[in-house]
mmCIF file of N, CA and C in Angstrom:
data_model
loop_
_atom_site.group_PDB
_atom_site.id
_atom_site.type_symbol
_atom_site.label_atom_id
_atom_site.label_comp_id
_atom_site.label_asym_id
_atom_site.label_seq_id
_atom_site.Cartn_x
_atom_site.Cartn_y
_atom_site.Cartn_z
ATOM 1 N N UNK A 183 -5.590 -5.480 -7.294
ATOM 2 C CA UNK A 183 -4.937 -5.785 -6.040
ATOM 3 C C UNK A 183 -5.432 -7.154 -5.603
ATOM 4 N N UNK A 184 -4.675 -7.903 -5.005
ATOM 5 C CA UNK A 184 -4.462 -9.317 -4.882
ATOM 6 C C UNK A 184 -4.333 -9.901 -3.426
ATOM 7 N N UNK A 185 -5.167 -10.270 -2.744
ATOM 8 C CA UNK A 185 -4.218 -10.713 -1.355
ATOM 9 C C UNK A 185 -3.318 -11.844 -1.611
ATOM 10 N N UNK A 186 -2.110 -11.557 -0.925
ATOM 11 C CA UNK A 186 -0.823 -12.158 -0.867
ATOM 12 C C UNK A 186 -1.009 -13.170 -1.620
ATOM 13 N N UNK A 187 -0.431 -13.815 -2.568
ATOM 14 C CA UNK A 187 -0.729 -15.453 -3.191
ATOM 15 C C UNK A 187 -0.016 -16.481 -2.078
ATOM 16 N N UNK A 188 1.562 -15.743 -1.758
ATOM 17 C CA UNK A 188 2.743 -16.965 -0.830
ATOM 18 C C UNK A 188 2.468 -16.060 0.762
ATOM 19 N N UNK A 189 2.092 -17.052 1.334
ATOM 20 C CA UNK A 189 2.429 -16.901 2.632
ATOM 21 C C UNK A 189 4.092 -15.950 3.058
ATOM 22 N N UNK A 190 4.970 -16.836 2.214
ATOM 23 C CA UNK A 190 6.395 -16.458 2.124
ATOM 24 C C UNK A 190 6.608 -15.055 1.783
ATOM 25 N N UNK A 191 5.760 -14.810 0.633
ATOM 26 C CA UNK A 191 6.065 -13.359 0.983
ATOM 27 C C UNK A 191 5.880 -11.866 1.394
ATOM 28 N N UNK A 192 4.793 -12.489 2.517
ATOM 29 C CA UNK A 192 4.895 -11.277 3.521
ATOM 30 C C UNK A 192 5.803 -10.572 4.165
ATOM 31 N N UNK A 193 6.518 -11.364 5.033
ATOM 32 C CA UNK A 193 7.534 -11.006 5.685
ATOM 33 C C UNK A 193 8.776 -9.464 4.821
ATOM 34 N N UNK A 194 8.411 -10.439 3.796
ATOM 35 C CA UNK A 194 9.783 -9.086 2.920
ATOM 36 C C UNK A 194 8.570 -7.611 2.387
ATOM 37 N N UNK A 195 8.020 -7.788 2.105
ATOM 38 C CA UNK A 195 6.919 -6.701 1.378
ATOM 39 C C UNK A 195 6.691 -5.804 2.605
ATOM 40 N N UNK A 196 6.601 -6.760 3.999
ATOM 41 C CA UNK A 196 6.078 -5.801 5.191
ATOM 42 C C UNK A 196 7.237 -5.500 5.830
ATOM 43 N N UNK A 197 8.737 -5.946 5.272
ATOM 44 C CA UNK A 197 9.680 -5.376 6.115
ATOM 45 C C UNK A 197 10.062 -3.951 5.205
ATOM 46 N N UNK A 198 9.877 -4.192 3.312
ATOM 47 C CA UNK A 198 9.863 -3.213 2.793
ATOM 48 C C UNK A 198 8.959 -1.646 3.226
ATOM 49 N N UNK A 199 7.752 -1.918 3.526
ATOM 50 C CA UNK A 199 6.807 -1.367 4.112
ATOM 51 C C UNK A 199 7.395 -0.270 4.984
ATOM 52 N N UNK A 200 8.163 -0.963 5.981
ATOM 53 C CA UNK A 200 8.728 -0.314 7.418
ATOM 54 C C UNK A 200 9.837 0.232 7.170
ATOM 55 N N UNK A 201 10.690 -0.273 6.221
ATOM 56 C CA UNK A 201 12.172 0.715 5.666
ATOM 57 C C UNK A 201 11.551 1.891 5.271
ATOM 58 N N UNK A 202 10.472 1.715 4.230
ATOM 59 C CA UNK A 202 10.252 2.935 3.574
ATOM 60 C C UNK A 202 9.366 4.170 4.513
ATOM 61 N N UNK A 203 8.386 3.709 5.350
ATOM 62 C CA UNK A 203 7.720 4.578 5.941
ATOM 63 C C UNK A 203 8.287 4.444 7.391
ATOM 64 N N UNK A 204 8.689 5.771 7.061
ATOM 65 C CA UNK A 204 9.875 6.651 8.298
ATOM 66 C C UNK A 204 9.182 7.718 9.719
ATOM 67 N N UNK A 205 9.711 8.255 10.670
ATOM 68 C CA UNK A 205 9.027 8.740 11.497
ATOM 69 C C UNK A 205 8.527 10.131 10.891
ATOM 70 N N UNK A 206 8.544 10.782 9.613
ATOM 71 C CA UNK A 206 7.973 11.872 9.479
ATOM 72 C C UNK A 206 7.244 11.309 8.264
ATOM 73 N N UNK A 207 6.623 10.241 8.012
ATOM 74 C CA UNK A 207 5.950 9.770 6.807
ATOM 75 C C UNK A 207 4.389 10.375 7.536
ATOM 76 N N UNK A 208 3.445 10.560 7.105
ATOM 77 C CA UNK A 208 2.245 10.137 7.405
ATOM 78 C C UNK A 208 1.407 8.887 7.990
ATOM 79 N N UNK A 209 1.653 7.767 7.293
ATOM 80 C CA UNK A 209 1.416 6.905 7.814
ATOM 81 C C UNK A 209 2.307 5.638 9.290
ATOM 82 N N UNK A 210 3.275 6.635 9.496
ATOM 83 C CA UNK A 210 4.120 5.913 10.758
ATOM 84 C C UNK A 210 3.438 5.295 11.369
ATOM 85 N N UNK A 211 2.519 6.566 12.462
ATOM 86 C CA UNK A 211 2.205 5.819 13.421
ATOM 87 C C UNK A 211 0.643 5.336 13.513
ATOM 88 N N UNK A 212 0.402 4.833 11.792
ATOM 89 C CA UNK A 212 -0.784 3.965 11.840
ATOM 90 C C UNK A 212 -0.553 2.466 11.914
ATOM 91 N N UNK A 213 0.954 2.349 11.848
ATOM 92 C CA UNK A 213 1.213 1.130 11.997
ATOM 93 C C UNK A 213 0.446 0.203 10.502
ATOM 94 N N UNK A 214 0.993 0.351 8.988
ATOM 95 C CA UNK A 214 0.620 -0.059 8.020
ATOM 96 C C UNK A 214 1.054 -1.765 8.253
ATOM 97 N N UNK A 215 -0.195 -2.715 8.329
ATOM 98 C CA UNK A 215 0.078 -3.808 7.839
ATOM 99 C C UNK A 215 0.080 -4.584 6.658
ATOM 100 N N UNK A 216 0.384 -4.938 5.660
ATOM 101 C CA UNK A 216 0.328 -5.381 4.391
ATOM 102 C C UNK A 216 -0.841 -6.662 3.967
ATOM 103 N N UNK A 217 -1.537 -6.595 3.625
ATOM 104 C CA UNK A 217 -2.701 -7.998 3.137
ATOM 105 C C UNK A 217 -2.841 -7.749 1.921
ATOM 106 N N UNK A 218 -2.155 -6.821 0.754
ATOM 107 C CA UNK A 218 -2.665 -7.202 -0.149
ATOM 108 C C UNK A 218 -1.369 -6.820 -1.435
ATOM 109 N N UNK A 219 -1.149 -7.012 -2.895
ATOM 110 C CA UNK A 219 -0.525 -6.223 -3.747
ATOM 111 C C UNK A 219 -0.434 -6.175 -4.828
ATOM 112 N N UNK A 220 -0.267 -5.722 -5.490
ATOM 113 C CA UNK A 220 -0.508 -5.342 -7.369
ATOM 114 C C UNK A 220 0.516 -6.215 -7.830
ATOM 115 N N UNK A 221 0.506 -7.116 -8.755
ATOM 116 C CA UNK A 221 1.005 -8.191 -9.748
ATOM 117 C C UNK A 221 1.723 -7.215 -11.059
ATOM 118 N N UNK A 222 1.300 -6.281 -10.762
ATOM 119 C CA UNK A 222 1.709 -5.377 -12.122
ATOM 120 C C UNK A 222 2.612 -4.570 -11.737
ATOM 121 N N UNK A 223 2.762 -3.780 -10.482
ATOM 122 C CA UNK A 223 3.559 -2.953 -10.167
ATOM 123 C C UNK A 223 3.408 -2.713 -8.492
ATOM 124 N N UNK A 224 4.281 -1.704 -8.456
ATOM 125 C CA UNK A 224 4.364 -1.429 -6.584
ATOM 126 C C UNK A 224 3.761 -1.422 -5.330
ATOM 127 N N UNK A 225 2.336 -1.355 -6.005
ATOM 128 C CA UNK A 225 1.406 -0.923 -5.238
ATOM 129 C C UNK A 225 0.754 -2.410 -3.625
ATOM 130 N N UNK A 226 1.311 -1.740 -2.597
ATOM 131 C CA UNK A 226 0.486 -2.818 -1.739
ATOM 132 C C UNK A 226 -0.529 -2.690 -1.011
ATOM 133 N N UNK A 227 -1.856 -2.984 -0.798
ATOM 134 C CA UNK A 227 -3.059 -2.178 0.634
ATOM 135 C C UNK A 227 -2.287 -2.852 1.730
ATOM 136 N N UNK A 228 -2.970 -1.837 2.452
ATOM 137 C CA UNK A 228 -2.274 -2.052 4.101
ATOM 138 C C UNK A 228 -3.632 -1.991 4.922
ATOM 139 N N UNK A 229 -3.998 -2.363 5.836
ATOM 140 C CA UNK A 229 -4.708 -2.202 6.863
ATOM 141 C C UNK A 229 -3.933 -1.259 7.754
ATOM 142 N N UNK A 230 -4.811 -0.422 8.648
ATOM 143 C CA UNK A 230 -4.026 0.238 9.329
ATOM 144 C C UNK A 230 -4.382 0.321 11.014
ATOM 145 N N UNK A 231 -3.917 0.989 11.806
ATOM 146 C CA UNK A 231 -4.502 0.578 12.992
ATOM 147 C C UNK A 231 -5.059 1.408 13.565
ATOM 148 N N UNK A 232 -5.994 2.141 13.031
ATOM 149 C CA UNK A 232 -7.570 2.551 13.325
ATOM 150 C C UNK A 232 -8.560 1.882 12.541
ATOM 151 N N UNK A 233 -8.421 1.112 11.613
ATOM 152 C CA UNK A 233 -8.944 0.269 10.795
ATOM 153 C C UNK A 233 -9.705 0.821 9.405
ATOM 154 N N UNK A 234 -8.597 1.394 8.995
ATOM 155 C CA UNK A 234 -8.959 2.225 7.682
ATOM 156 C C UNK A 234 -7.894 1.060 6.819
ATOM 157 N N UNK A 235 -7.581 1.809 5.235
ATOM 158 C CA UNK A 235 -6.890 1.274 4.979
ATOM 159 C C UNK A 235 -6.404 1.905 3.880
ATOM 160 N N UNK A 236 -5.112 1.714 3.304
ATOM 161 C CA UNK A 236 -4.736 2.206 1.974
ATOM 162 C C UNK A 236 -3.556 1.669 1.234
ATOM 163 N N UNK A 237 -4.067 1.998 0.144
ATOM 164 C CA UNK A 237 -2.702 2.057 -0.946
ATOM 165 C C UNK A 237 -1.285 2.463 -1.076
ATOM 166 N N UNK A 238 -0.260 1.837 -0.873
ATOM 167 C CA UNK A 238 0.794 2.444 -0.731
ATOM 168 C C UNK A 238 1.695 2.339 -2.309
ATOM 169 N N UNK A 239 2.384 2.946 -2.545
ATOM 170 C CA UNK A 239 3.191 2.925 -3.654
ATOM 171 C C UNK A 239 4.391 2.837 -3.238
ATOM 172 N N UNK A 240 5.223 1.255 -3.059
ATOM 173 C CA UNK A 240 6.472 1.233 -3.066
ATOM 174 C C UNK A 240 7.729 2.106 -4.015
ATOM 175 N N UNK A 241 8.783 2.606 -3.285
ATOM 176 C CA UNK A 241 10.038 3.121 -4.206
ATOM 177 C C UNK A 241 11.106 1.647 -4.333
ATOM 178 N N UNK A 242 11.008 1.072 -2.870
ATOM 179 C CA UNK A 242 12.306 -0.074 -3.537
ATOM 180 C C UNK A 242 13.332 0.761 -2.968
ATOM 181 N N UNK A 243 13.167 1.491 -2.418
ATOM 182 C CA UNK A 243 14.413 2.095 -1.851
ATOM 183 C C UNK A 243 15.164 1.598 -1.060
ATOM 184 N N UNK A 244 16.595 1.436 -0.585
ATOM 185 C CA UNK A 244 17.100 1.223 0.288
ATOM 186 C C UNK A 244 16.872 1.860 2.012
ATOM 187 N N UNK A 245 16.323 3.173 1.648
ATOM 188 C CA UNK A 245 15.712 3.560 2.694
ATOM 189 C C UNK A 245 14.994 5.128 2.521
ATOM 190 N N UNK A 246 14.763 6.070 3.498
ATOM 191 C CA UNK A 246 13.804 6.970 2.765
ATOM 192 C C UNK A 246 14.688 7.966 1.610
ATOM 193 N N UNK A 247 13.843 8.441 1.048
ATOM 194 C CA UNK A 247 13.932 9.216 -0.188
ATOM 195 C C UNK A 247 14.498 10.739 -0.056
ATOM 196 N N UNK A 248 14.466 11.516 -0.769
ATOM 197 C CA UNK A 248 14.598 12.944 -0.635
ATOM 198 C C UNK A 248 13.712 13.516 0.077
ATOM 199 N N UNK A 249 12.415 12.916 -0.370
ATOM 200 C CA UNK A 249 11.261 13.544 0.739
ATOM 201 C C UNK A 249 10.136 12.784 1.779
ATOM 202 N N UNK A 250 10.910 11.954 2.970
ATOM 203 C CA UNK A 250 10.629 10.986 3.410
ATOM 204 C C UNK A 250 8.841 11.088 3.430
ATOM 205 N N UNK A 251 8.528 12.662 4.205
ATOM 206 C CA UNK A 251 7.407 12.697 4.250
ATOM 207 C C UNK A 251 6.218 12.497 2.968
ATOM 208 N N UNK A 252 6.246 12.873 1.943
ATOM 209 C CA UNK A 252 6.167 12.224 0.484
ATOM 210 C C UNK A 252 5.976 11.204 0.304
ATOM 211 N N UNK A 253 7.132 10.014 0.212
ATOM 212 C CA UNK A 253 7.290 9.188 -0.343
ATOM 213 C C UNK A 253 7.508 7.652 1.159
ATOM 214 N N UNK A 254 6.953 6.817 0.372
ATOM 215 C CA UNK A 254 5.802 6.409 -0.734
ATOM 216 C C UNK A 254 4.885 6.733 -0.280
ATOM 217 N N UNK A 255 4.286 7.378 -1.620
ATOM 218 C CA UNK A 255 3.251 7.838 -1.899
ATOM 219 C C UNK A 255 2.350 6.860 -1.794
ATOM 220 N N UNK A 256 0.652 7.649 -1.090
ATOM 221 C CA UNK A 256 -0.699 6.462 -0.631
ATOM 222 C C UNK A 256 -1.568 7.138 -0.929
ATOM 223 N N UNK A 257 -2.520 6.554 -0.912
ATOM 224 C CA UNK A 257 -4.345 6.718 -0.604
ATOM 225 C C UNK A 257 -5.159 6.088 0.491
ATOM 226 N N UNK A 258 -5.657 6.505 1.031
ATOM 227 C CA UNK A 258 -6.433 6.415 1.802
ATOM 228 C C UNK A 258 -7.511 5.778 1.548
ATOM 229 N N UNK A 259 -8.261 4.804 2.253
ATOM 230 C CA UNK A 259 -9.809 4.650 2.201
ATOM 231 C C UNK A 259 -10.306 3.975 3.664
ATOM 232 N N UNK A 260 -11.723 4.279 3.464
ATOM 233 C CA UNK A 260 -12.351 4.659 5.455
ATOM 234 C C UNK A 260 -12.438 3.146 5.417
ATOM 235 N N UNK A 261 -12.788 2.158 4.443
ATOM 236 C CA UNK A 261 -13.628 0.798 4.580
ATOM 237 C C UNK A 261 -12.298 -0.132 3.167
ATOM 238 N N UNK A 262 -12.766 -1.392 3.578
ATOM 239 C CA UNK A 262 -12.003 -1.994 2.549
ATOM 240 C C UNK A 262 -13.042 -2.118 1.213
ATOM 241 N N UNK A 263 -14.752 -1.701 1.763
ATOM 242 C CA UNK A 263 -15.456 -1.410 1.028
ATOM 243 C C UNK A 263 -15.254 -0.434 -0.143
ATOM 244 N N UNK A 264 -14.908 0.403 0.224
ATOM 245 C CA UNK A 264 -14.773 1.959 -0.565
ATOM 246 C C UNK A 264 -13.850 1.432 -1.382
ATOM 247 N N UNK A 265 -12.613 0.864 -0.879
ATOM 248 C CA UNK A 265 -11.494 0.204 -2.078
ATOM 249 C C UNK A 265 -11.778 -0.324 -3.332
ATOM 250 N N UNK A 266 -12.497 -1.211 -2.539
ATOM 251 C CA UNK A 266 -12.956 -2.399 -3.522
ATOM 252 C C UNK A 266 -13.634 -1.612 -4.610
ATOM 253 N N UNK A 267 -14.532 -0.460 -4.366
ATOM 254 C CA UNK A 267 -15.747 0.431 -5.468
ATOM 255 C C UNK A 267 -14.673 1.124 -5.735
ATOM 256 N N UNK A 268 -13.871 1.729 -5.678
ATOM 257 C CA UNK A 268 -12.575 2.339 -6.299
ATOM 258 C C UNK A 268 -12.086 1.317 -7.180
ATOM 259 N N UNK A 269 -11.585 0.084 -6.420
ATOM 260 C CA UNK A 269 -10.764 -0.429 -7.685
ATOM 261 C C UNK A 269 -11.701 -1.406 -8.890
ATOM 262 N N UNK A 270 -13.043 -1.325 -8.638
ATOM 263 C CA UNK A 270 -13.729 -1.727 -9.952
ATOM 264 C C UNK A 270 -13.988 -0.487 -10.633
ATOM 265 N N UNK A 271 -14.204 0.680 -10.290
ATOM 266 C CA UNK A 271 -14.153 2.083 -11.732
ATOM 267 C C UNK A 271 -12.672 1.398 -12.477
ATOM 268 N N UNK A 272 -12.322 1.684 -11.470
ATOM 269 C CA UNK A 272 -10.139 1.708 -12.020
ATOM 270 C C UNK A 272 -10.466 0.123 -13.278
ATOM 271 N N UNK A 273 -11.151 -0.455 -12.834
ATOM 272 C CA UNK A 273 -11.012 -1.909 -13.716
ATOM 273 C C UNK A 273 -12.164 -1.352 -15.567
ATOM 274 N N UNK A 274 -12.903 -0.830 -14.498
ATOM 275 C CA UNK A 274 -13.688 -1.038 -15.684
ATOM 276 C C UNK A 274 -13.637 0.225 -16.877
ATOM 277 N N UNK A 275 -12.828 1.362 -16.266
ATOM 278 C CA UNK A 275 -11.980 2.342 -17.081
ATOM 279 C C UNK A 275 -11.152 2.041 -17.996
ATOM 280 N N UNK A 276 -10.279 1.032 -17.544
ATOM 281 C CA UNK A 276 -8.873 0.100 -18.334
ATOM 282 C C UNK A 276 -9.309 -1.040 -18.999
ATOM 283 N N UNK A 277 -10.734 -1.456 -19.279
ATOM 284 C CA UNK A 277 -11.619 -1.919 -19.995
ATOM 285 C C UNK A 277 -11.966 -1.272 -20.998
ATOM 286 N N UNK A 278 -12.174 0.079 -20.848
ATOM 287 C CA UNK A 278 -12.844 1.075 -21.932
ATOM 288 C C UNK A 278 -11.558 1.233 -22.802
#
């Protein structure tokens, strides 16, 4: 996970963000902001507004899914700390 490279493209990733997470999502009313995202695939961190943060897994959908509450699918973490020690196992697993 990457913070943003273009300034430019926040705006669309965090408007994607808000199409996809709907009023019966889980994360609604944390108010997900976007700072970060995977170069490889869907995945963007969000800050949130209790100041946790997590992983979201974009669909690309036009809008919510079959199972709004579901989808997209996240993870959670209390610190951007905890992330970070999450996503070096994740690195150094896909190393092995």
């Amino acid at each position: 996970m990457e913070k943003i490279q273009f300034d430019s493209e926040i705006p669309g990733v965090q408007k994607q963000v808000e199409l996809e997470i709907t009023k019966v999502h889980p994360l609604f009313r944390k108010t997900p902001i976007v700072i970060g995202r995977r170069i490889d695939n869907d995945d963007v961190l969000t800050r949130l507004s209790d100041g946790s943060y997590a992983s979201v897994h974009l669909v690309w959908g036009s809008g919510p899914e079959a199972f709004p509450e579901d989808y997209p699918s996240f993870q959670l973490y209390s610190s951007l700390q905890e992330f970070l020690a999450v996503m070096d196992i994740d690195a150094e697993d896909y190393e092995e």
